[in-house]
Short mmCIF file of C-alpha atoms in Angstrom, two decimals:
data_model
loop_
_atom_site.label_atom_id
_atom_site.label_comp_id
_atom_site.label_asym_id
_atom_site.label_seq_id
_atom_site.Cartn_x
_atom_site.Cartn_y
_atom_site.Cartn_z
CA MET A 1 -1.69 -93.39 7.40
CA LYS A 2 -3.70 -92.65 10.46
CA LYS A 3 -2.02 -90.93 13.42
CA VAL A 4 -3.40 -90.35 16.88
CA TYR A 5 -2.00 -87.48 19.01
CA LYS A 6 -2.35 -87.65 22.75
CA ALA A 7 -2.16 -84.28 24.71
CA HIS A 8 -4.49 -81.83 26.61
CA ILE A 9 -6.63 -80.80 23.73
CA LEU A 10 -8.41 -77.41 23.73
CA PHE A 11 -10.45 -75.75 20.96
CA THR A 12 -13.58 -73.69 20.27
CA LYS A 13 -16.43 -75.37 18.41
CA GLU A 14 -18.73 -72.54 19.50
CA LYS A 15 -17.71 -69.00 20.28
CA ASP A 16 -18.78 -68.97 23.93
CA ARG A 17 -16.81 -71.81 25.27
CA PHE A 18 -13.81 -74.12 24.98
CA GLU A 19 -13.93 -77.78 24.40
CA VAL A 20 -11.46 -79.49 26.68
CA TYR A 21 -10.11 -82.93 26.62
CA GLU A 22 -7.60 -83.52 29.47
CA ASN A 23 -5.21 -86.35 28.32
CA GLY A 24 -7.46 -86.61 25.17
CA TYR A 25 -6.73 -88.14 21.72
CA ILE A 26 -7.11 -86.71 18.31
CA ALA A 27 -7.19 -88.92 15.08
CA VAL A 28 -5.76 -87.44 11.86
CA GLU A 29 -5.71 -89.01 8.44
CA ASP A 30 -4.28 -87.31 5.20
CA GLY A 31 -4.15 -84.06 7.01
CA TYR A 32 -7.88 -84.09 8.22
CA VAL A 33 -9.34 -84.66 11.69
CA LEU A 34 -11.18 -87.87 12.10
CA GLY A 35 -12.38 -87.30 15.66
CA VAL A 36 -11.43 -86.23 19.14
CA ALA A 37 -12.05 -88.39 22.28
CA SER A 38 -11.31 -88.78 25.85
CA HIS A 39 -10.39 -92.46 25.41
CA LEU A 40 -8.28 -94.01 22.63
CA LYS A 41 -10.71 -96.82 22.08
CA ASP A 42 -13.54 -94.45 21.15
CA LEU A 43 -11.62 -93.29 18.08
CA ASN A 44 -11.76 -96.83 16.47
CA CYS A 45 -8.24 -96.49 15.08
CA PRO A 46 -6.59 -99.77 16.11
CA ASP A 47 -3.76 -99.60 13.52
CA ALA A 48 -2.88 -95.81 14.01
CA GLU A 49 0.53 -94.57 15.19
CA VAL A 50 0.03 -93.02 18.58
CA ILE A 51 2.19 -89.98 19.38
CA ASP A 52 2.08 -88.96 23.03
CA PHE A 53 2.84 -85.39 23.90
CA GLY A 54 2.42 -85.87 27.54
CA ASP A 55 1.52 -82.89 29.67
CA LYS A 56 1.58 -80.51 26.59
CA LEU A 57 -1.24 -78.48 25.22
CA LEU A 58 -2.71 -79.10 21.76
CA ILE A 59 -4.57 -76.24 20.22
CA PRO A 60 -5.51 -75.01 16.69
CA ALA A 61 -2.88 -72.89 14.88
CA MET A 62 -3.10 -69.31 14.38
CA ASN A 63 -4.40 -67.35 11.35
CA ASP A 64 -3.35 -63.87 10.31
CA MET A 65 -6.10 -62.45 8.22
CA HIS A 66 -4.37 -59.17 7.29
CA VAL A 67 -0.65 -58.65 6.93
CA HIS A 68 1.72 -56.69 4.64
CA ALA A 69 4.66 -59.03 4.13
CA PRO A 70 6.97 -56.30 2.43
CA GLN A 71 6.62 -54.08 5.36
CA VAL A 72 8.58 -56.40 7.70
CA HIS A 73 11.71 -54.30 7.62
CA ASN A 74 9.59 -51.30 8.85
CA GLN A 75 8.13 -53.22 11.75
CA ALA A 76 8.01 -50.88 14.86
CA VAL A 77 9.31 -47.99 12.88
CA ALA A 78 7.49 -44.63 12.56
CA MET A 79 4.88 -45.48 15.03
CA ASP A 80 4.21 -41.74 15.67
CA LEU A 81 2.42 -41.02 12.35
CA GLU A 82 -1.10 -41.44 11.11
CA LEU A 83 -2.12 -43.57 8.19
CA LEU A 84 -1.57 -41.27 5.11
CA PRO A 85 1.68 -39.59 6.05
CA TRP A 86 2.97 -43.09 7.16
CA LEU A 87 2.21 -44.43 3.76
CA GLN A 88 3.89 -41.66 1.92
CA ASN A 89 7.06 -41.39 4.00
CA TYR A 90 7.74 -44.94 5.07
CA THR A 91 5.57 -47.63 3.50
CA PHE A 92 5.79 -46.64 -0.19
CA PRO A 93 9.61 -46.20 -0.17
CA GLU A 94 10.16 -49.54 1.48
CA GLU A 95 7.66 -51.40 -0.99
CA ALA A 96 9.59 -49.79 -3.90
CA LYS A 97 12.78 -51.96 -3.03
CA TYR A 98 10.71 -55.03 -3.86
CA ALA A 99 11.47 -54.44 -7.56
CA ASP A 100 14.69 -56.20 -6.57
CA VAL A 101 13.76 -59.91 -6.27
CA LYS A 102 16.80 -60.63 -4.14
CA TYR A 103 16.00 -58.06 -1.60
CA ALA A 104 12.37 -59.44 -1.60
CA GLU A 105 13.59 -62.97 -0.93
CA ARG A 106 15.79 -61.94 1.93
CA MET A 107 12.98 -59.96 3.52
CA TYR A 108 10.16 -62.51 2.77
CA ARG A 109 12.22 -65.28 4.34
CA ARG A 110 12.60 -63.09 7.53
CA PHE A 111 8.83 -62.61 7.51
CA LEU A 112 7.86 -66.17 7.04
CA HIS A 113 10.38 -67.35 9.85
CA THR A 114 8.70 -64.92 12.19
CA GLN A 115 5.31 -66.20 11.41
CA TRP A 116 6.46 -69.74 11.87
CA LEU A 117 7.93 -68.83 15.28
CA PHE A 118 4.60 -67.54 16.54
CA GLY A 119 2.64 -70.42 15.08
CA THR A 120 0.68 -68.68 12.33
CA MET A 121 0.01 -71.35 9.77
CA ARG A 122 -2.38 -69.53 7.49
CA SER A 123 -2.38 -65.95 6.32
CA VAL A 124 -4.00 -63.42 4.06
CA VAL A 125 -1.06 -61.45 2.74
CA PHE A 126 -0.50 -58.23 0.70
CA GLY A 127 2.60 -58.30 -1.46
CA THR A 128 3.59 -55.44 -3.67
CA ILE A 129 2.91 -54.46 -7.26
CA HIS A 130 5.92 -56.59 -8.36
CA THR A 131 4.88 -59.86 -10.14
CA GLU A 132 8.28 -61.68 -9.58
CA SER A 133 8.63 -60.76 -5.99
CA THR A 134 5.09 -61.81 -5.28
CA ARG A 135 5.88 -65.09 -7.10
CA CYS A 136 8.82 -65.46 -4.69
CA LEU A 137 6.66 -64.95 -1.62
CA MET A 138 4.21 -67.50 -2.82
CA GLN A 139 6.99 -70.04 -3.66
CA LEU A 140 8.48 -69.45 -0.12
CA TYR A 141 5.17 -70.19 1.46
CA GLN A 142 4.87 -73.44 -0.64
CA GLU A 143 8.33 -74.55 0.24
CA ALA A 144 7.66 -73.97 3.96
CA GLY A 145 4.33 -75.92 3.89
CA MET A 146 2.44 -72.99 5.38
CA GLY A 147 -0.94 -71.80 3.92
CA ALA A 148 -1.52 -68.39 2.43
CA MET A 149 -3.61 -66.29 0.11
CA VAL A 150 -1.15 -63.89 -1.40
CA GLY A 151 -2.04 -60.72 -3.27
CA LYS A 152 -0.01 -58.83 -6.01
CA VAL A 153 -1.10 -55.36 -5.16
CA ALA A 154 -3.13 -53.18 -7.56
CA MET A 155 -2.31 -49.49 -7.47
CA ASN A 156 -2.05 -46.74 -10.15
CA ARG A 157 -2.90 -43.42 -8.59
CA ASN A 158 -2.05 -41.38 -5.46
CA CYS A 159 1.08 -43.29 -5.11
CA PRO A 160 4.86 -42.89 -6.33
CA ASP A 161 5.48 -43.51 -10.00
CA ASN A 162 7.61 -46.47 -9.14
CA LEU A 163 4.65 -48.19 -7.33
CA SER A 164 2.19 -47.44 -10.06
CA GLU A 165 1.22 -50.03 -12.58
CA ASP A 166 -1.22 -49.58 -15.49
CA VAL A 167 -4.29 -51.78 -15.86
CA ASP A 168 -3.04 -53.99 -18.75
CA ALA A 169 0.26 -54.69 -16.91
CA TYR A 170 -1.61 -55.54 -13.69
CA ILE A 171 -3.94 -57.94 -15.59
CA GLU A 172 -0.98 -59.63 -17.19
CA GLY A 173 0.91 -60.15 -13.97
CA MET A 174 -2.10 -61.51 -12.08
CA GLU A 175 -2.91 -63.93 -14.83
CA GLN A 176 0.73 -65.19 -14.73
CA LEU A 177 0.29 -65.88 -10.99
CA ILE A 178 -3.17 -67.40 -11.51
CA LYS A 179 -1.67 -69.73 -14.07
CA ASP A 180 1.36 -70.67 -11.86
CA PHE A 181 -0.62 -71.21 -8.55
CA SER A 182 -3.68 -73.26 -9.12
CA PRO A 183 -6.47 -72.62 -6.65
CA LEU A 184 -6.95 -76.42 -6.30
CA ALA A 185 -4.75 -79.40 -5.40
CA SER A 186 -5.29 -83.05 -5.37
CA GLY A 187 -6.81 -84.26 -2.08
CA ARG A 188 -9.48 -86.43 -0.34
CA GLU A 189 -12.51 -84.28 -0.65
CA ALA A 190 -15.40 -84.92 -3.08
CA GLY A 191 -14.15 -84.73 -6.55
CA GLY A 192 -10.56 -85.40 -5.42
CA GLU A 193 -9.55 -81.81 -5.01
CA VAL A 194 -8.90 -79.40 -2.06
CA PRO A 195 -7.99 -75.67 -2.03
CA SER A 196 -4.22 -75.33 -2.54
CA LEU A 197 -2.36 -74.11 0.52
CA VAL A 198 -1.00 -71.14 -1.39
CA ARG A 199 -3.41 -69.32 -3.69
CA PRO A 200 -3.60 -65.79 -5.23
CA ILE A 201 -6.15 -63.20 -3.94
CA ILE A 202 -7.28 -60.14 -5.70
CA THR A 203 -5.74 -57.15 -3.94
CA PRO A 204 -6.71 -53.55 -4.73
CA ARG A 205 -4.71 -51.65 -2.03
CA PHE A 206 -7.55 -49.38 -1.32
CA VAL A 207 -10.02 -47.06 -3.30
CA PRO A 208 -7.78 -43.98 -3.23
CA SER A 209 -4.86 -45.83 -4.88
CA CYS A 210 -6.86 -47.37 -7.66
CA THR A 211 -8.68 -45.64 -10.64
CA PRO A 212 -12.13 -46.87 -11.52
CA GLU A 213 -10.54 -48.74 -14.57
CA LEU A 214 -8.21 -50.68 -12.27
CA LEU A 215 -10.95 -51.45 -9.76
CA ARG A 216 -13.15 -52.72 -12.52
CA ALA A 217 -10.28 -54.94 -13.78
CA CYS A 218 -9.88 -56.33 -10.22
CA GLY A 219 -13.58 -57.11 -10.02
CA GLN A 220 -13.60 -58.82 -13.49
CA LEU A 221 -10.52 -60.96 -12.47
CA ALA A 222 -12.04 -62.03 -9.33
CA GLN A 223 -15.34 -63.02 -11.20
CA GLN A 224 -13.55 -64.61 -14.11
CA TYR A 225 -11.26 -66.67 -11.94
CA GLN A 226 -13.54 -66.99 -8.92
CA LEU A 227 -10.80 -65.61 -6.68
CA PRO A 228 -11.10 -64.13 -3.22
CA VAL A 229 -10.61 -60.34 -2.55
CA GLN A 230 -8.91 -58.39 0.11
CA SER A 231 -8.47 -54.68 0.84
CA HIS A 232 -8.91 -52.06 3.48
CA LEU A 233 -12.21 -50.44 4.60
CA SER A 234 -13.11 -47.51 6.76
CA GLU A 235 -9.81 -47.52 8.75
CA ASN A 236 -9.39 -43.78 9.23
CA THR A 237 -11.86 -40.78 9.04
CA SER A 238 -9.58 -38.77 6.62
CA GLU A 239 -9.46 -41.85 4.33
CA ILE A 240 -13.16 -42.15 4.44
CA ALA A 241 -13.70 -38.55 3.41
CA TRP A 242 -11.09 -39.01 0.68
CA VAL A 243 -13.07 -41.93 -0.85
CA GLN A 244 -16.25 -39.81 -0.77
CA GLU A 245 -14.46 -37.33 -3.03
CA LEU A 246 -13.20 -39.90 -5.41
CA GLU A 247 -16.44 -41.99 -5.60
CA PRO A 248 -19.16 -39.51 -5.09
CA GLU A 249 -21.91 -41.80 -6.50
CA SER A 250 -21.26 -44.38 -3.82
CA GLU A 251 -23.34 -44.60 -0.73
CA SER A 252 -20.48 -45.66 1.54
CA TYR A 253 -16.83 -46.80 1.31
CA GLY A 254 -17.98 -50.33 1.03
CA ASP A 255 -20.42 -49.50 -1.74
CA ALA A 256 -17.50 -48.04 -3.76
CA TYR A 257 -16.01 -51.58 -3.75
CA ASN A 258 -19.37 -53.19 -4.25
CA ARG A 259 -19.93 -51.17 -7.52
CA TYR A 260 -16.89 -52.88 -8.98
CA GLY A 261 -17.68 -56.45 -7.85
CA LEU A 262 -15.20 -56.40 -5.02
CA PHE A 263 -17.41 -56.73 -1.97
CA GLY A 264 -18.66 -60.24 -1.48
CA GLN A 265 -19.26 -61.19 -5.07
CA THR A 266 -16.45 -63.68 -4.31
CA PRO A 267 -15.30 -64.44 -0.80
CA THR A 268 -14.06 -61.05 0.61
CA ILE A 269 -12.07 -59.79 3.47
CA MET A 270 -11.83 -56.19 4.50
CA ALA A 271 -9.27 -54.91 7.02
CA HIS A 272 -10.13 -52.57 9.90
CA CYS A 273 -13.74 -51.49 9.62
CA VAL A 274 -13.16 -49.11 12.49
CA TRP A 275 -15.88 -46.76 11.36
CA THR A 276 -18.25 -49.19 9.65
CA HIS A 277 -21.96 -48.52 10.52
CA GLY A 278 -25.21 -47.95 8.84
CA LYS A 279 -25.58 -48.70 5.08
CA GLU A 280 -22.11 -50.08 4.90
CA LEU A 281 -22.64 -52.42 7.80
CA GLU A 282 -25.92 -53.70 6.15
CA LEU A 283 -24.16 -54.28 2.86
CA MET A 284 -21.42 -56.27 4.51
CA LYS A 285 -24.13 -58.50 6.20
CA ARG A 286 -25.92 -59.06 3.04
CA ASN A 287 -22.60 -59.82 0.99
CA GLY A 288 -21.02 -61.89 3.77
CA VAL A 289 -17.83 -59.87 3.80
CA MET A 290 -15.43 -60.80 6.59
CA VAL A 291 -13.76 -58.27 8.87
CA ALA A 292 -10.04 -58.48 9.76
CA HIS A 293 -9.68 -56.75 13.08
CA CYS A 294 -6.26 -55.28 13.47
CA PRO A 295 -6.15 -53.79 17.07
CA THR A 296 -2.49 -52.80 17.22
CA SER A 297 -2.40 -50.95 13.90
CA ASN A 298 -5.63 -49.10 14.70
CA PHE A 299 -3.88 -47.85 17.94
CA ASN A 300 -0.49 -47.10 16.25
CA LEU A 301 -2.02 -45.16 13.30
CA SER A 302 -4.53 -43.39 15.46
CA SER A 303 -7.42 -44.89 13.50
CA GLY A 304 -9.78 -45.61 16.36
CA LEU A 305 -11.26 -48.55 18.26
CA ALA A 306 -13.09 -51.01 15.98
CA PRO A 307 -16.52 -52.01 17.38
CA ILE A 308 -15.92 -55.71 17.15
CA ARG A 309 -18.60 -56.64 19.77
CA SER A 310 -21.18 -54.81 17.73
CA LEU A 311 -20.02 -56.26 14.48
CA LEU A 312 -20.02 -59.82 15.95
CA ASP A 313 -23.51 -59.38 17.39
CA GLU A 314 -24.74 -58.21 13.95
CA GLY A 315 -23.55 -61.60 12.63
CA LEU A 316 -20.56 -60.49 10.69
CA ARG A 317 -17.57 -62.84 10.14
CA ILE A 318 -14.60 -61.68 12.13
CA GLY A 319 -10.83 -62.65 11.97
CA LEU A 320 -7.74 -61.08 13.48
CA GLY A 321 -4.88 -59.61 11.62
CA SER A 322 -1.41 -58.32 12.69
CA ASP A 323 -1.26 -55.74 9.84
CA ILE A 324 2.55 -55.12 10.22
CA SER A 325 3.94 -52.59 9.92
CA GLY A 326 0.95 -50.56 10.92
CA GLY A 327 0.77 -53.06 13.54
CA HIS A 328 4.12 -53.75 15.41
CA ASP A 329 3.63 -57.42 16.37
CA LEU A 330 3.52 -60.63 14.28
CA ASN A 331 2.45 -62.76 17.28
CA MET A 332 -1.16 -63.48 16.83
CA PHE A 333 -1.64 -64.57 20.33
CA ARG A 334 -1.06 -60.96 21.29
CA MET A 335 -3.86 -59.99 19.03
CA LEU A 336 -6.31 -61.98 21.12
CA VAL A 337 -5.10 -59.95 24.17
CA TYR A 338 -5.31 -56.59 22.31
CA ALA A 339 -8.80 -57.44 20.74
CA ILE A 340 -10.06 -58.07 24.39
CA GLN A 341 -8.53 -54.92 25.66
CA VAL A 342 -10.09 -52.73 22.80
CA SER A 343 -13.54 -54.21 23.59
CA LYS A 344 -13.01 -53.30 27.24
CA MET A 345 -12.51 -49.66 26.13
CA HIS A 346 -15.79 -49.81 24.30
CA TYR A 347 -17.48 -51.31 27.32
CA GLN A 348 -16.34 -48.32 29.40
CA GLN A 349 -18.23 -46.10 27.04
CA ASP A 350 -21.29 -48.39 26.80
CA HIS A 351 -21.96 -50.93 29.47
CA SER A 352 -24.77 -52.39 27.30
CA LYS A 353 -22.12 -54.06 25.15
CA ALA A 354 -20.23 -56.71 26.99
CA PHE A 355 -16.51 -56.83 26.29
CA LEU A 356 -15.09 -59.77 24.41
CA THR A 357 -14.18 -62.99 26.38
CA LEU A 358 -11.21 -65.27 25.84
CA PRO A 359 -13.18 -68.08 24.17
CA GLU A 360 -14.75 -65.64 21.88
CA VAL A 361 -11.47 -64.14 20.61
CA PHE A 362 -9.92 -67.55 20.52
CA TRP A 363 -12.77 -68.71 18.25
CA ILE A 364 -12.37 -65.58 16.17
CA ALA A 365 -8.70 -66.22 15.67
CA THR A 366 -9.15 -69.90 14.88
CA LYS A 367 -12.54 -71.25 13.61
CA SER A 368 -14.03 -67.83 12.38
CA ALA A 369 -10.87 -66.70 10.68
CA GLY A 370 -10.02 -70.24 9.38
CA SER A 371 -13.46 -70.47 7.67
CA PHE A 372 -11.98 -68.06 5.00
CA PHE A 373 -9.62 -70.94 3.95
CA GLY A 374 -12.28 -73.70 4.21
CA LYS A 375 -12.73 -76.12 7.18
CA VAL A 376 -9.84 -74.73 9.09
CA GLY A 377 -9.45 -73.66 12.80
CA SER A 378 -11.18 -76.38 14.82
CA PHE A 379 -10.62 -79.96 15.77
CA GLU A 380 -14.10 -81.15 14.56
CA PRO A 381 -14.28 -84.10 12.20
CA GLY A 382 -13.50 -83.06 8.69
CA TYR A 383 -11.32 -80.14 9.64
CA GLU A 384 -7.85 -79.68 8.40
CA PHE A 385 -5.30 -80.45 11.12
CA ASP A 386 -3.70 -77.06 11.76
CA ALA A 387 -2.26 -77.39 15.23
CA LEU A 388 0.31 -76.18 17.72
CA VAL A 389 1.76 -78.09 20.70
CA ILE A 390 2.53 -75.92 23.64
CA ASP A 391 5.00 -76.85 26.26
CA ASP A 392 4.34 -74.38 29.08
CA ALA A 393 6.52 -76.08 31.66
CA VAL A 394 8.12 -72.80 32.47
CA LEU A 395 4.80 -71.27 33.46
CA TYR A 396 4.27 -73.57 36.46
CA PRO A 397 1.47 -75.69 34.81
CA SER A 398 0.74 -77.88 37.91
CA GLU A 399 -0.61 -74.84 39.84
CA TYR A 400 -3.40 -74.15 37.11
CA SER A 401 -6.36 -75.62 35.44
CA LEU A 402 -5.96 -76.36 31.71
CA LEU A 403 -8.04 -73.25 30.76
CA HIS A 404 -5.87 -71.03 32.95
CA ARG A 405 -2.81 -72.71 31.45
CA LEU A 406 -4.02 -71.72 27.90
CA GLU A 407 -4.85 -68.27 29.12
CA ARG A 408 -1.48 -67.76 30.75
CA PHE A 409 0.31 -68.83 27.60
CA ILE A 410 -1.78 -66.44 25.51
CA TYR A 411 -0.97 -63.55 27.81
CA VAL A 412 2.51 -64.16 28.94
CA GLY A 413 3.93 -66.97 26.84
CA ASP A 414 5.98 -66.65 23.66
CA ASP A 415 7.31 -68.60 20.67
CA ARG A 416 9.70 -70.65 22.98
CA GLN A 417 6.74 -72.61 24.31
CA ILE A 418 5.54 -73.76 20.82
CA ILE A 419 7.34 -76.99 20.14
CA HIS A 420 5.50 -78.49 17.16
CA ARG A 421 3.49 -76.77 14.37
CA PHE A 422 1.18 -78.56 11.89
CA CYS A 423 -0.48 -77.25 8.70
CA ARG A 424 -2.93 -79.66 7.04
CA GLY A 425 -1.52 -82.51 8.94
CA GLN A 426 2.18 -82.06 8.01
CA GLU A 427 4.63 -80.82 10.61
CA VAL A 428 6.24 -77.57 9.37
CA ALA A 429 9.89 -77.22 9.93
CA GLU A 430 11.75 -74.14 10.70
CA PRO A 431 12.02 -72.06 7.49
CA LYS A 432 15.45 -70.97 6.29
CA VAL A 433 16.48 -67.26 6.85
CA LEU A 434 19.14 -65.70 4.56
#
């Protein structure tokens, strides 16, 4: 059935400006946008149910392009360490607990509930090496009606024994998840199929934690099943030096992945890219690799300031990630603010590179990030209707323009102002927490 929603509608078709429909209308059918208009008659939907949100804002939902779900219990803990000691002393001991599926369910429900609060309807997620706990996370996303690409982590060196899994066991576990979670579901697109809301993604943790044999197996699985890939890239200078020691024949950190078929041979997203330049940058451009910019994590782990303006100007695809628990905040609206602030620090060092603007980071967080899932993140015709309804009545909306109302919500609002959440056209109810 067709539905038409009436509200103040704002989205970014292009990265340099907002589309604004004051008291506008958006028509939706079977989870897809049919059109947006200033007048109801222009949508040509005479039999549609009209739902009037009054003076509320209607915007695309958020996408978290890099997040470690099993690290939710460590959120905002040990923020005074750099990457490698933080992994050894805090992250790995916590992830080992996910051998217990009951513990995993309790923590994963907490994680999903927080994502729901902040209006994150799609995510690219790291799990752990544990097949059953990863299955639990995927099932919870399915039950909630939220979209996610979820990775069973591949790891077999430079890690504790209880977080190491041999190559054959990793392949067996991944193939179980691939069998159980089809990448396609019935739908209205050509051929009658659309991408499933919850799908597996190939997830080597990073080069130092995977032997060449395991990296090769990850690449082969990605190619065989045409699955996307996620990992970490050029986050920390000591990490980059370590990769050079482990993969001396590679021209760059990115080339180390590329040699195993994990760098754009199927859709690929790499988190951080703080120190990406030169041949690595050129390889990313050629292979269409997306960057997941994680500003709070880069600050907290002393990794550096990712040069997102430069990467964007080079034509790379960019999304934003919370990266808990390296990052401390699951509120993706805060990531827009932090991304602007990071770019302003770059601007102070080089005035030839303009800092990022609000429409640019909003576009990065919605349409650019959403492209990793398909036609997600905009209200253009044919896009999936992932949306949030914002009631900013406590922020004195009558005193501001619609754009300033949105800006104020992004900077000083919180989850209490998000009153409706939609993913692929379905309103998402509050998930259960144990």
